[in-house]
Every structure is written in C-alpha cells, then in structure tokens.
Coordinates of C-alpha atoms in Angstrom, one line a residue:
M1 CA 0.0 0.0 0.0
K2 CA 2.9 2.4 0.7
K3 CA 4.0 2.0 -2.9
I4 CA 0.5 2.9 -4.1
L5 CA 0.4 6.0 -1.9
V6 CA 3.7 7.3 -3.3
A7 CA 2.4 6.7 -6.9
L8 CA -0.9 8.4 -6.2
A9 CA 0.9 11.5 -4.8
A10 CA 3.2 11.6 -7.8
A11 CA 0.2 11.4 -10.2
G12 CA -1.5 14.3 -8.5
L13 CA -4.2 12.0 -7.0
G14 CA -3.7 12.9 -3.4
L15 CA -5.3 11.1 -0.4
S16 CA -8.3 13.4 0.0
G17 CA -10.0 16.4 -1.6
V18 CA -8.0 16.4 -4.8
L19 CA -10.1 19.2 -6.2
A20 CA -11.0 22.2 -4.2
A21 CA -14.2 21.3 -2.4
S22 CA -17.2 23.6 -2.1
P23 CA -19.0 23.8 1.3
A24 CA -21.5 21.2 2.0
A25 CA -25.0 21.7 0.5
G26 CA -27.8 22.9 2.8
A27 CA -30.2 20.7 4.6
P28 CA -32.8 18.8 2.6
Q29 CA -35.9 20.6 1.6
G30 CA -39.3 19.3 2.5
P31 CA -42.9 20.5 2.7
E32 CA -42.3 22.4 5.9
H33 CA -40.0 24.8 4.0
A34 CA -43.0 25.9 1.9
P35 CA -41.4 26.7 -1.5
P36 CA -43.3 29.3 -3.5
A37 CA -46.1 28.3 -5.7
P38 CA -45.1 27.9 -9.4
A39 CA -45.9 30.3 -12.1
P40 CA -49.4 30.4 -13.6
A41 CA -50.9 27.3 -15.2
P42 CA -48.5 25.9 -17.8
Q43 CA -49.2 26.1 -21.5
W44 CA -49.3 22.8 -23.2
T45 CA -48.4 22.0 -26.9
Q46 CA -48.0 18.8 -28.9
C47 CA -44.7 17.2 -28.1
E48 CA -42.3 17.1 -30.9
G49 CA -41.5 13.5 -32.0
L50 CA -44.1 11.9 -29.7
P51 CA -47.5 10.5 -30.7
T52 CA -50.4 12.7 -31.2
G53 CA -52.1 13.6 -27.9
V54 CA -48.9 13.7 -25.9
E55 CA -48.4 17.3 -24.8
C56 CA -45.4 19.1 -23.5
T57 CA -44.6 22.1 -21.4
K58 CA -41.8 23.5 -19.1
I59 CA -42.3 24.4 -15.5
E60 CA -40.0 26.9 -13.7
V61 CA -38.6 25.8 -10.4
P62 CA -36.0 27.2 -8.0
L63 CA -32.5 26.2 -8.7
D64 CA -31.9 26.2 -5.0
Y65 CA -34.8 25.5 -2.7
G66 CA -33.0 27.2 0.1
R67 CA -33.3 30.4 -2.0
P68 CA -36.8 30.0 -3.5
K69 CA -36.8 33.5 -4.9
G70 CA -33.5 33.2 -6.6
E71 CA -32.4 31.7 -9.9
K72 CA -34.9 29.5 -11.7
I73 CA -34.4 26.5 -14.0
K74 CA -37.0 24.7 -16.2
I75 CA -38.3 21.1 -15.9
A76 CA -39.7 19.5 -19.1
V77 CA -43.0 17.8 -18.5
S78 CA -45.2 15.7 -20.8
R79 CA -48.7 14.4 -20.4
R80 CA -51.5 12.4 -22.0
K81 CA -54.8 13.6 -20.4
A82 CA -57.3 11.2 -19.0
T83 CA -60.3 10.5 -21.2
D84 CA -62.4 8.5 -18.8
T85 CA -63.7 11.3 -16.8
A86 CA -66.3 9.1 -15.0
H87 CA -63.4 7.1 -13.4
Y88 CA -60.8 9.9 -13.2
Q89 CA -57.9 9.1 -10.8
G90 CA -55.7 12.2 -11.1
A91 CA -52.2 12.4 -12.2
I92 CA -49.6 9.6 -12.2
L93 CA -45.9 10.5 -12.7
F94 CA -43.4 8.1 -14.1
N95 CA -39.6 8.0 -13.8
P96 CA -37.4 5.5 -15.7
G97 CA -34.3 5.7 -13.5
G98 CA -30.7 6.4 -14.2
P99 CA -30.3 8.9 -12.7
G100 CA -30.3 10.7 -16.0
G101 CA -33.1 8.9 -17.8
S102 CA -35.6 10.9 -19.8
G103 CA -39.2 10.3 -19.0
L104 CA -41.0 12.4 -21.7
A105 CA -42.0 9.4 -23.7
Y106 CA -43.7 7.7 -20.8
P107 CA -47.2 8.8 -21.4
A108 CA -47.1 7.0 -24.7
V109 CA -45.2 4.0 -23.3
M110 CA -47.5 3.6 -20.3
Q111 CA -50.6 3.8 -22.3
T112 CA -49.5 0.6 -23.9
R113 CA -48.2 -1.0 -20.7
L114 CA -51.3 -0.2 -18.6
G115 CA -53.8 -0.9 -21.3
P116 CA -56.2 1.6 -22.7
A117 CA -58.9 1.3 -20.2
L118 CA -56.7 1.9 -17.1
A119 CA -54.5 4.4 -18.8
A120 CA -57.6 6.5 -19.7
Q121 CA -58.4 7.0 -16.0
Y122 CA -55.2 8.9 -15.3
D123 CA -53.4 12.0 -16.6
L124 CA -50.2 10.2 -17.6
I125 CA -47.2 12.4 -16.7
G126 CA -43.6 12.1 -17.9
F127 CA -40.8 14.5 -17.1
D128 CA -37.1 15.1 -17.6
P129 CA -35.6 15.6 -14.1
R130 CA -33.4 18.6 -13.6
G131 CA -30.4 18.5 -15.9
V132 CA -31.9 15.8 -18.2
G133 CA -32.8 16.0 -21.9
S134 CA -35.2 18.8 -22.6
S135 CA -35.0 20.4 -19.2
E136 CA -33.0 23.6 -18.9
P137 CA -30.1 23.5 -18.4
S138 CA -29.3 20.1 -20.0
L139 CA -26.0 18.9 -18.6
S140 CA -23.0 17.8 -20.6
C141 CA -19.4 17.9 -19.3
D142 CA -17.4 16.1 -22.1
P143 CA -19.4 14.9 -25.1
N144 CA -16.6 12.7 -26.3
F145 CA -15.8 11.0 -22.9
A146 CA -17.4 7.7 -23.9
D147 CA -16.1 7.6 -27.5
P148 CA -14.4 4.4 -28.5
V149 CA -11.9 2.9 -28.2
R150 CA -11.2 3.7 -24.5
P151 CA -8.3 2.4 -22.4
D152 CA -8.9 -1.0 -21.0
Y153 CA -11.2 -0.9 -17.9
V154 CA -9.0 -3.5 -16.2
P155 CA -5.7 -1.9 -15.4
A156 CA -2.6 -4.1 -16.1
N157 CA -0.6 -2.2 -13.5
I158 CA -0.6 0.9 -11.3
T159 CA 0.3 3.2 -14.1
E160 CA -2.8 2.2 -16.1
E161 CA -5.0 2.5 -13.0
L162 CA -3.7 6.0 -12.3
A163 CA -4.2 7.0 -15.9
W164 CA -7.9 6.0 -15.7
A165 CA -8.2 7.8 -12.3
Q166 CA -6.7 11.0 -13.9
R167 CA -9.2 10.6 -16.8
S168 CA -12.0 10.5 -14.2
Q169 CA -10.6 13.5 -12.4
K170 CA -10.5 15.5 -15.6
Y171 CA -14.1 14.7 -16.2
A172 CA -15.0 16.0 -12.7
Q173 CA -13.0 19.1 -13.3
A174 CA -14.8 19.8 -16.6
C175 CA -18.2 19.5 -14.9
G176 CA -17.0 21.9 -12.2
R177 CA -15.7 24.5 -14.8
I178 CA -19.0 24.4 -16.8
Y179 CA -21.6 24.2 -14.1
G180 CA -20.0 25.5 -10.9
D181 CA -22.5 26.0 -8.1
L182 CA -25.3 24.4 -10.1
L183 CA -23.8 21.1 -9.1
R184 CA -24.7 21.5 -5.5
N185 CA -28.4 21.5 -6.5
M186 CA -28.5 18.3 -8.4
T187 CA -29.4 15.9 -5.6
T188 CA -32.3 13.5 -5.4
V189 CA -33.9 15.8 -2.8
D190 CA -33.8 18.6 -5.3
A191 CA -35.5 16.4 -7.9
A192 CA -38.1 15.3 -5.3
N193 CA -38.9 19.0 -4.6
D194 CA -39.2 19.5 -8.4
M195 CA -41.8 16.7 -8.4
D196 CA -43.9 18.6 -5.9
Q197 CA -43.7 21.7 -8.1
I198 CA -45.0 19.6 -10.9
R199 CA -47.8 18.4 -8.7
K200 CA -48.8 22.0 -7.9
A201 CA -48.6 23.0 -11.6
L202 CA -51.0 20.2 -12.4
G203 CA -53.4 21.4 -9.8
Q204 CA -53.4 18.1 -7.9
E205 CA -53.7 17.7 -4.2
Q206 CA -52.0 14.3 -4.5
I207 CA -50.1 12.4 -7.1
S208 CA -49.6 8.7 -7.9
Y209 CA -46.1 7.6 -8.9
V210 CA -44.4 4.7 -10.7
G211 CA -40.6 4.6 -10.5
Y212 CA -38.1 2.1 -11.8
S213 CA -34.5 1.5 -10.7
Y214 CA -33.1 4.9 -9.5
G215 CA -36.6 6.1 -9.9
T216 CA -37.5 4.0 -6.8
Y217 CA -35.1 6.0 -4.8
L218 CA -36.5 9.2 -6.1
G219 CA -40.0 8.1 -5.4
A220 CA -39.1 6.9 -1.9
T221 CA -37.4 10.3 -1.2
Y222 CA -40.5 12.1 -2.4
A223 CA -42.7 10.0 -0.2
T224 CA -40.4 10.7 2.7
L225 CA -40.6 14.4 2.2
F226 CA -44.2 14.7 1.1
P227 CA -46.1 11.6 2.5
N228 CA -49.5 13.3 2.5
R229 CA -49.1 14.1 -1.2
V230 CA -48.8 10.5 -2.2
R231 CA -51.9 8.7 -3.4
R232 CA -50.4 5.5 -4.8
L233 CA -46.8 4.5 -4.9
V234 CA -45.2 1.8 -7.1
L235 CA -41.5 1.0 -6.9
D236 CA -40.1 -1.5 -9.4
S237 CA -36.6 -2.9 -9.2
I238 CA -35.6 -1.2 -6.0
V239 CA -32.4 0.7 -4.9
N240 CA -31.2 -0.3 -1.4
P241 CA -31.6 2.9 0.6
S242 CA -29.0 1.7 3.1
R243 CA -26.3 1.4 0.4
V244 CA -26.4 4.8 -1.4
W245 CA -24.2 5.0 -3.5
Y246 CA -20.6 3.7 -3.2
E247 CA -21.6 0.4 -1.5
A248 CA -24.5 -0.1 -4.0
N249 CA -22.1 -0.2 -6.9
I250 CA -20.0 -2.8 -5.2
D251 CA -23.1 -4.8 -4.6
Q252 CA -23.9 -4.6 -8.3
N253 CA -20.5 -6.1 -9.2
H254 CA -21.3 -9.3 -7.4
A255 CA -24.9 -9.5 -8.6
F256 CA -23.8 -9.0 -12.3
E257 CA -21.2 -11.7 -11.9
G258 CA -24.0 -14.1 -11.0
R259 CA -26.0 -13.1 -14.0
A260 CA -22.9 -13.4 -16.3
K261 CA -22.4 -17.0 -15.1
D262 CA -26.1 -17.7 -15.7
F263 CA -25.6 -16.4 -19.3
F264 CA -22.5 -18.6 -19.8
A265 CA -24.3 -21.6 -18.6
W266 CA -27.3 -20.9 -20.9
I267 CA -24.9 -20.7 -23.9
A268 CA -23.4 -24.0 -22.9
T269 CA -26.9 -25.6 -23.0
Y270 CA -27.1 -24.7 -26.7
D271 CA -23.5 -25.6 -27.7
S272 CA -24.9 -27.2 -30.9
T273 CA -26.0 -23.7 -31.9
Y274 CA -23.1 -21.5 -30.5
H275 CA -20.1 -23.9 -30.4
L276 CA -18.5 -22.1 -27.5
G277 CA -18.3 -24.9 -24.9
T278 CA -20.5 -27.5 -23.2
T279 CA -20.0 -26.0 -19.7
G280 CA -20.4 -22.6 -18.3
D281 CA -16.7 -22.5 -17.4
E282 CA -15.7 -23.3 -21.1
V283 CA -18.0 -20.5 -22.4
E284 CA -16.6 -18.1 -19.8
K285 CA -13.1 -18.8 -21.0
A286 CA -14.2 -18.2 -24.6
F287 CA -15.8 -14.9 -23.5
Y288 CA -12.6 -13.6 -22.0
A289 CA -10.6 -14.9 -24.9
A290 CA -12.8 -12.7 -27.2
R291 CA -12.2 -9.8 -24.9
A292 CA -8.4 -10.3 -25.0
K293 CA -8.5 -10.5 -28.8
L294 CA -10.4 -7.3 -29.0
K295 CA -7.9 -5.6 -26.7
D296 CA -5.2 -6.5 -29.2
T297 CA -7.2 -5.6 -32.3
P298 CA -10.5 -3.7 -31.7
A299 CA -13.2 -4.8 -34.1
E300 CA -13.5 -2.2 -37.0
G301 CA -11.4 0.1 -34.8
R302 CA -14.6 0.6 -32.7
V303 CA -15.2 -2.3 -30.3
G304 CA -12.3 -2.8 -27.9
P305 CA -12.5 -4.5 -24.5
D306 CA -14.5 -1.7 -22.8
E307 CA -17.0 -1.5 -25.6
F308 CA -17.3 -5.3 -25.4
D309 CA -17.9 -5.2 -21.7
D310 CA -20.6 -2.5 -22.1
T311 CA -22.3 -4.5 -24.8
Y312 CA -22.5 -7.7 -22.7
L313 CA -23.5 -5.9 -19.6
A314 CA -26.9 -5.5 -21.3
G315 CA -27.5 -9.3 -20.9
G316 CA -27.4 -8.8 -17.1
Y317 CA -30.4 -6.6 -17.2
L318 CA -32.7 -8.8 -19.4
K319 CA -32.3 -12.4 -20.4
S320 CA -34.4 -12.0 -23.6
R321 CA -31.3 -10.4 -25.0
W322 CA -29.2 -13.5 -24.6
P323 CA -29.7 -15.0 -28.1
L324 CA -28.5 -11.9 -29.9
L325 CA -25.5 -11.5 -27.6
A326 CA -24.6 -15.2 -27.8
N327 CA -24.8 -15.2 -31.6
A328 CA -22.5 -12.2 -31.8
L329 CA -19.9 -13.8 -29.6
S330 CA -20.2 -17.1 -31.5
R331 CA -19.8 -15.6 -34.9
Y332 CA -16.9 -13.5 -33.8
L333 CA -15.0 -16.4 -32.3
T334 CA -16.0 -19.3 -34.6
A335 CA -16.2 -17.5 -37.9
G336 CA -14.2 -14.3 -37.4
E337 CA -17.2 -12.2 -38.2
A338 CA -17.3 -8.8 -36.5
A339 CA -20.5 -7.5 -38.0
P340 CA -22.9 -9.1 -35.4
L341 CA -20.7 -7.8 -32.6
L342 CA -20.7 -4.3 -34.1
A343 CA -24.5 -4.5 -34.4
A344 CA -24.8 -5.6 -30.8
Y345 CA -22.6 -2.8 -29.6
G346 CA -24.7 -0.3 -31.6
T347 CA -27.8 -1.7 -30.0
Y348 CA -26.7 -2.0 -26.4
G349 CA -23.2 -0.6 -25.7
D350 CA -22.7 2.6 -27.6
S351 CA -23.1 5.7 -25.5
S352 CA -20.6 7.9 -27.5
G353 CA -21.4 11.4 -28.7
D354 CA -24.0 12.3 -26.0
D355 CA -22.8 12.9 -22.5
N356 CA -26.1 14.1 -20.9
T357 CA -27.1 10.8 -19.2
F358 CA -23.6 10.3 -17.7
A359 CA -23.3 13.9 -16.7
V360 CA -26.6 13.8 -14.8
Y361 CA -25.8 10.4 -13.3
S362 CA -22.6 11.9 -12.0
A363 CA -24.1 15.1 -10.7
V364 CA -26.8 13.3 -8.8
E365 CA -24.9 10.3 -7.4
C366 CA -21.7 12.2 -6.6
S367 CA -23.6 14.8 -4.5
D368 CA -26.4 12.6 -3.0
A369 CA -24.1 11.0 -0.4
A370 CA -20.5 10.8 0.7
W371 CA -18.0 9.0 -1.5
P372 CA -14.4 8.0 -0.5
R373 CA -12.2 10.9 -1.5
D374 CA -8.9 8.9 -1.2
W375 CA -7.9 6.7 -4.1
P376 CA -6.2 4.1 -2.0
R377 CA -9.6 3.1 -0.7
W378 CA -10.9 2.7 -4.2
H379 CA -7.8 0.8 -5.2
R380 CA -8.2 -1.7 -2.3
D381 CA -12.0 -2.1 -2.7
M382 CA -12.1 -2.5 -6.5
W383 CA -9.3 -5.1 -6.6
Q384 CA -11.0 -7.0 -3.9
S385 CA -14.3 -6.9 -5.8
Y386 CA -12.5 -7.8 -9.1
R387 CA -11.0 -11.0 -7.6
A388 CA -14.6 -12.3 -6.9
A389 CA -16.5 -10.5 -9.7
P390 CA -14.3 -9.7 -12.7
F391 CA -17.2 -9.2 -15.1
L392 CA -18.1 -5.7 -14.0
S393 CA -15.9 -4.5 -11.2
W394 CA -13.4 -2.3 -12.9
G395 CA -15.9 -1.1 -15.5
N396 CA -18.2 0.0 -12.7
A397 CA -15.3 1.6 -10.9
W398 CA -14.6 3.9 -13.8
F399 CA -18.3 4.6 -14.3
N400 CA -18.2 6.1 -10.8
A401 CA -14.6 7.2 -10.2
Q402 CA -15.4 10.9 -11.0
C403 CA -17.2 11.0 -7.6
A404 CA -13.8 10.6 -5.9
F405 CA -12.9 14.0 -7.3
W406 CA -16.2 15.8 -7.6
P407 CA -15.9 19.5 -7.2
V408 CA -19.0 19.7 -4.8
R409 CA -19.0 17.9 -1.5
A410 CA -21.9 15.6 -0.9
A411 CA -25.1 16.9 0.6
H412 CA -26.5 15.7 3.8
E413 CA -27.8 12.3 3.0
Q414 CA -31.6 12.0 3.1
R415 CA -32.8 9.1 5.2
V416 CA -35.7 7.3 3.5
D417 CA -38.6 6.8 5.9
G418 CA -42.0 5.6 4.6
R419 CA -43.8 5.1 7.9
A420 CA -46.3 7.9 7.1
V421 CA -47.2 6.5 3.7
K422 CA -50.6 4.8 3.8
N423 CA -50.0 2.2 1.1
A424 CA -47.4 1.2 -1.5
L425 CA -46.7 -1.7 -3.9
F426 CA -43.1 -2.9 -4.5
F427 CA -41.7 -5.3 -7.1
Q428 CA -38.4 -7.0 -7.0
D429 CA -36.6 -9.9 -8.8
T430 CA -34.5 -12.2 -6.7
K431 CA -31.8 -12.2 -9.4
D432 CA -31.9 -8.6 -10.4
A433 CA -28.3 -7.5 -11.0
A434 CA -28.7 -3.7 -11.3
T435 CA -30.7 -3.4 -8.1
P436 CA -30.0 -6.5 -6.0
Y437 CA -32.8 -8.3 -4.1
E438 CA -31.8 -6.9 -0.7
G439 CA -32.9 -3.4 -1.8
G440 CA -36.5 -4.5 -2.2
V441 CA -36.4 -6.2 1.2
E442 CA -34.9 -3.1 2.9
M443 CA -37.3 -0.7 1.2
H444 CA -40.3 -2.9 2.2
R445 CA -39.1 -2.7 5.8
R446 CA -38.9 1.1 5.7
F447 CA -42.5 1.3 4.3
P448 CA -44.4 -0.8 6.8
N449 CA -47.7 -0.3 4.9
S450 CA -46.3 -1.6 1.6
R451 CA -46.6 -4.9 -0.1
L452 CA -43.6 -6.6 -1.7
V453 CA -44.2 -8.7 -4.9
V454 CA -41.2 -10.9 -5.8
M455 CA -40.3 -12.6 -9.0
D456 CA -38.3 -15.7 -8.1
G457 CA -35.2 -16.1 -10.2
G458 CA -36.1 -14.3 -13.3
G459 CA -33.1 -12.0 -13.5
N460 CA -35.1 -9.1 -14.9
H461 CA -34.6 -5.5 -14.1
G462 CA -38.0 -3.9 -14.5
L463 CA -41.0 -6.3 -14.0
T464 CA -44.3 -4.5 -14.5
G465 CA -45.9 -4.2 -17.9
R466 CA -43.9 -7.0 -19.5
G467 CA -46.7 -9.5 -19.8
N468 CA -46.2 -11.6 -16.7
A469 CA -49.8 -12.1 -15.5
C470 CA -48.9 -12.5 -11.8
I471 CA -46.9 -9.3 -11.8
D472 CA -49.3 -7.3 -14.0
D473 CA -52.5 -8.4 -12.3
A474 CA -51.1 -7.1 -8.9
W475 CA -49.9 -3.9 -10.5
K476 CA -53.1 -3.1 -12.3
A477 CA -55.3 -4.0 -9.4
Y478 CA -53.5 -1.6 -7.2
L479 CA -53.6 1.3 -9.8
T480 CA -57.3 0.5 -10.5
D481 CA -58.7 0.7 -7.0
G482 CA -55.9 0.5 -4.5
T483 CA -56.1 -3.3 -4.0
L484 CA -53.0 -4.7 -2.4
P485 CA -51.9 -8.4 -2.1
A486 CA -52.6 -9.9 1.3
S487 CA -49.9 -9.1 3.9
R488 CA -47.6 -12.0 4.7
P489 CA -44.3 -12.4 6.5
G490 CA -41.4 -11.6 4.1
P491 CA -42.5 -11.1 0.5
D492 CA -46.3 -10.8 0.3
L493 CA -46.6 -12.4 -3.1
H494 CA -44.4 -14.7 -5.2
C495 CA -44.5 -14.8 -9.0
A496 CA -42.9 -17.3 -11.3
P497 CA -40.3 -15.9 -13.7
F498 CA -40.4 -15.8 -17.5
A499 CA -38.9 -18.9 -19.1
D500 CA -35.3 -18.7 -20.3
P501 CA -35.1 -17.8 -24.0
V502 CA -34.6 -20.3 -26.8
P503 CA -32.2 -19.6 -29.7
P504 CA -34.2 -18.6 -32.9
A505 CA -34.5 -21.4 -35.4
R506 CA -32.9 -19.5 -38.2
A507 CA -29.5 -17.8 -38.3
A508 CA -31.0 -14.7 -39.9
A509 CA -33.3 -14.2 -37.0
L510 CA -30.3 -14.3 -34.7
N511 CA -29.0 -11.1 -36.3
A512 CA -32.2 -9.2 -36.1
A513 CA -32.3 -6.2 -33.7
P514 CA -34.7 -6.8 -30.8
T515 CA -38.1 -5.2 -31.3
Q516 CA -40.2 -6.5 -28.5
I517 CA -41.5 -3.9 -26.1
D518 CA -39.8 -5.6 -23.1
D519 CA -36.3 -4.9 -24.5
W520 CA -36.5 -1.5 -22.8
V521 CA -34.8 -1.6 -19.4
P522 CA -35.2 1.1 -16.7
G523 CA -32.1 2.8 -15.4
E524 CA -29.8 1.1 -17.8
R525 CA -26.5 2.7 -18.7

C-alpha cells in the first residue's frame, strides 16, 4: 500500500480532496419549507417527436430550494390527459431511473403497458428531471468522454490504473468548470422537490407515482418528504436505501457476476448452436478470450475490451437479449465475423457522442451521499471486488470514479422513511443484478404499509408491464382501485419468472435487432 500511496501522490491524485471542495450543500428541503407556488398554469403544446395527444410544457422551479426567490431552472414535462372522466384518478408520474433517464415518452409507453382502459383514468405524466434532456439547463461535461476505443477498464498495472483515475478526475474538473454552483443543487432531494412543483402546476392535491430503478429512490425520497401528497406509490426494481451509492455499486458487481455466469451456462446448454463450450466454465473462457482478442485488435477500430464489456452488460439486465448476444460472440470467435458484434454494440453498448445521461448520473450520485475521496480506498476495494467478480468490477469503478474528485461535497444524505405513507406496492426480482434483491427487502421494511411482490429467479430489471400475468395483475389491481396483495411475513406475493429464451431457429433471426417492447430496461446505462 505504501508504494501505491507514493504513486498516487506523484500522479496528483492525493489522499483526500484532490479538487477544491465547495462547502456542503444545505439541509434537505421538505414540505415544511413551503417553497413558493409555481408560475401560472403551464401552456401545453403537442410534443415534438411523440405520438399525437402527448403534450409538453416546461415548469419553472427554484435552482436552490434554500433560496426559493433566486435563480430558476426549467423542468420539461409531458402528459396524456385522462379521457375516462367518470373514473378519473388524477395524475400519475413516471420515472425510468438512471439517474439521468428521460421520461418524456412515458405517457405513450405507459398507455400501452397499462392498457387503454386503465390508462384512460389517469393523466399520464412524464418528465425530464433537472439537468436531463429537454429540461434547462441540460448537462454535458465532455461529449466525447465515452467515444471508442477507450483504455482497458481492467488496469494491467498501477500506471494504467492511475491514468484512468486521472481521466475521471479531468471529467469531474470539466463538470465543475462548466456548471460551478449548479452542481450543489443536483441531488435526489432537489428532484423530489421539483416533483412537488409539478404536482402544484398540475393542480393536484395528491399524485400517484411509478418509478423504476433509480426512480425507486427518487419516489421513496418524495414519499419521505411529502407523504401526504402520495396517493399511490409503485416502486419496481428497488435501490437499497441503506447502500447509497458507493456500496450499492460494489453490490452490483457481485450481482452482475452471478448473471454473467447464468448467461454462460445458458450458452453451454445450446452448444450445438453456438459452439463455445459445453459447460459454463468453457464458455466463460471463450468470452474472456474474445475480450483479449479485442484488446489486441479492436473490431473495426470501434469495439475494444471496454465496448465489449458495455455490450455484454446488457445481458445482465434482461435475459431475452441472450440469443442476440450469444450469436454475436459465437460468430466473432468461430467464424471471425465482426458484423454481429458491431451491431450488438450499436444496440446495447454505444453511448458515444452524447454525455447528458452520464453527466446527470454523475451530478446526482456524486452529490447525494458521501464517496471516498482517497484513491487508495478505491484501489483496495475495487481489486478486492474484481477478484470475486471480474465481469463488471473495474468497468463499474470507472463509471463512478469521478465521484472521488467531484468539485462539490456531498449533501446531507436524506434518510428514507416511509412510515407515514398509507399504502405502496413494490416489485423485485431475486436475481436482479442492477438493483439486487436486498434493496427490495430493505425498502419494504422502511415502508411498513407496503406490499412486496417478488419474481423468483427471473433476473429481470423492471418487472411491470412486460406480460407476466402474476406481476401485472397485482400492478393493475393496485392502480385501478388500491387493492394490495394480502400481507404475509417476508414477501407478500411470489410470482414465477419468464422462461429462459430459446435460440431462434434461423440464423437470420439471430442477427435481427430486438423489437419486443420488453427490451427496454429502466435505469440502464
């Protein structure tokens, strides 16, 4: 460790506070702070690029809720108005996760997922949280940060590790130069306060909410701050509120390792199709052989080891993607064909050219809660994680390492407390890799009036609206009239998972881009 410390100092990556830190952000804002009422009723117009009937507007909110009369920013909001006035149930807000995911398309998406009859009873509301997409300002720190081909996520030595750390430091510095004090007002608490401003602008006494992935943490934070404003609350694929955020990412490493091994074992079951090995171990060796080959010679100068990792991470979110990913790996290794791999990267792994999602992800997570500011801690923890979980550990480290150097110190962490919420419905998969199962259990404990619906062993991230009758019947019953599953010790309802996929019969089908609605995944990178 002493050698590491010397190297860190020489590289300019000191033990704490590498960047000049701003003072800690103020205390969280809640209803008792009585932020001012928003501007007069918003003006709605047809959303550009969305189906007819989905309207858009922008709502002004305080940049800093501690200074409600100060600078304003704008939140982009979309809606599809209820048409069943006889059974009108008010507004329901949706958030896809991230942080950094755009929600403007959700009124159209959820009309399909809920079904026309139930959807017609609600004003379906989407929004871009502060900093995201069409909201103003829309954050971007370095548009080319994710461009291929990047240095290998897995450092071969301390020099390569420090080069990546310096890369992350420069990204944090760029964000600080561009946005300055705005970064201290990018927390989940700020976004929750924005949601209440949306509620007021809609003229609603209460709102219902459906949140996925990070959106579960946002929804739980809103319910903590504004429990009397919550009518119905659905959290699907749940962040562990006890592990925000450094520990949560380490938890992810181990959960994704389990899903990767499931993927390798599934490929081995179909060795007659993919020819990569008859056991999971053999397929795993083939996978890492492909990675090493791409490190030596990136495919078409575009897919190197990092881009390969990002592509195959997608299989950890949703197993319906496995046939396409397995085919791409097989064709690359057995026939030397790069085209299917390039296509898979384009579908699942390519985040180059648009930095907004990553910039907002960073601004929120880096300032929501304290992160280690000393690189030796990261070095120790990430190598320890890598030894048990090589599939994601270092890629995940570099997806978050900017938080070690973030120019704004973390805000006071908001403790999630759902005891004042009258009812809520939670969904969690026991093999969810992005938000591991324990998160659902912990959130259920913090909301004593909630029910927890569990999918046993499906491995899906995002359960509702995908066609599983057990899941969807519970979801729609709750949103229809507030019906909850009977309360039981532990999970209140168990649902069987979707069956594992089967390789398509024809090779041409293997190359087809996925089109099914359930290929969308909440909160995915």
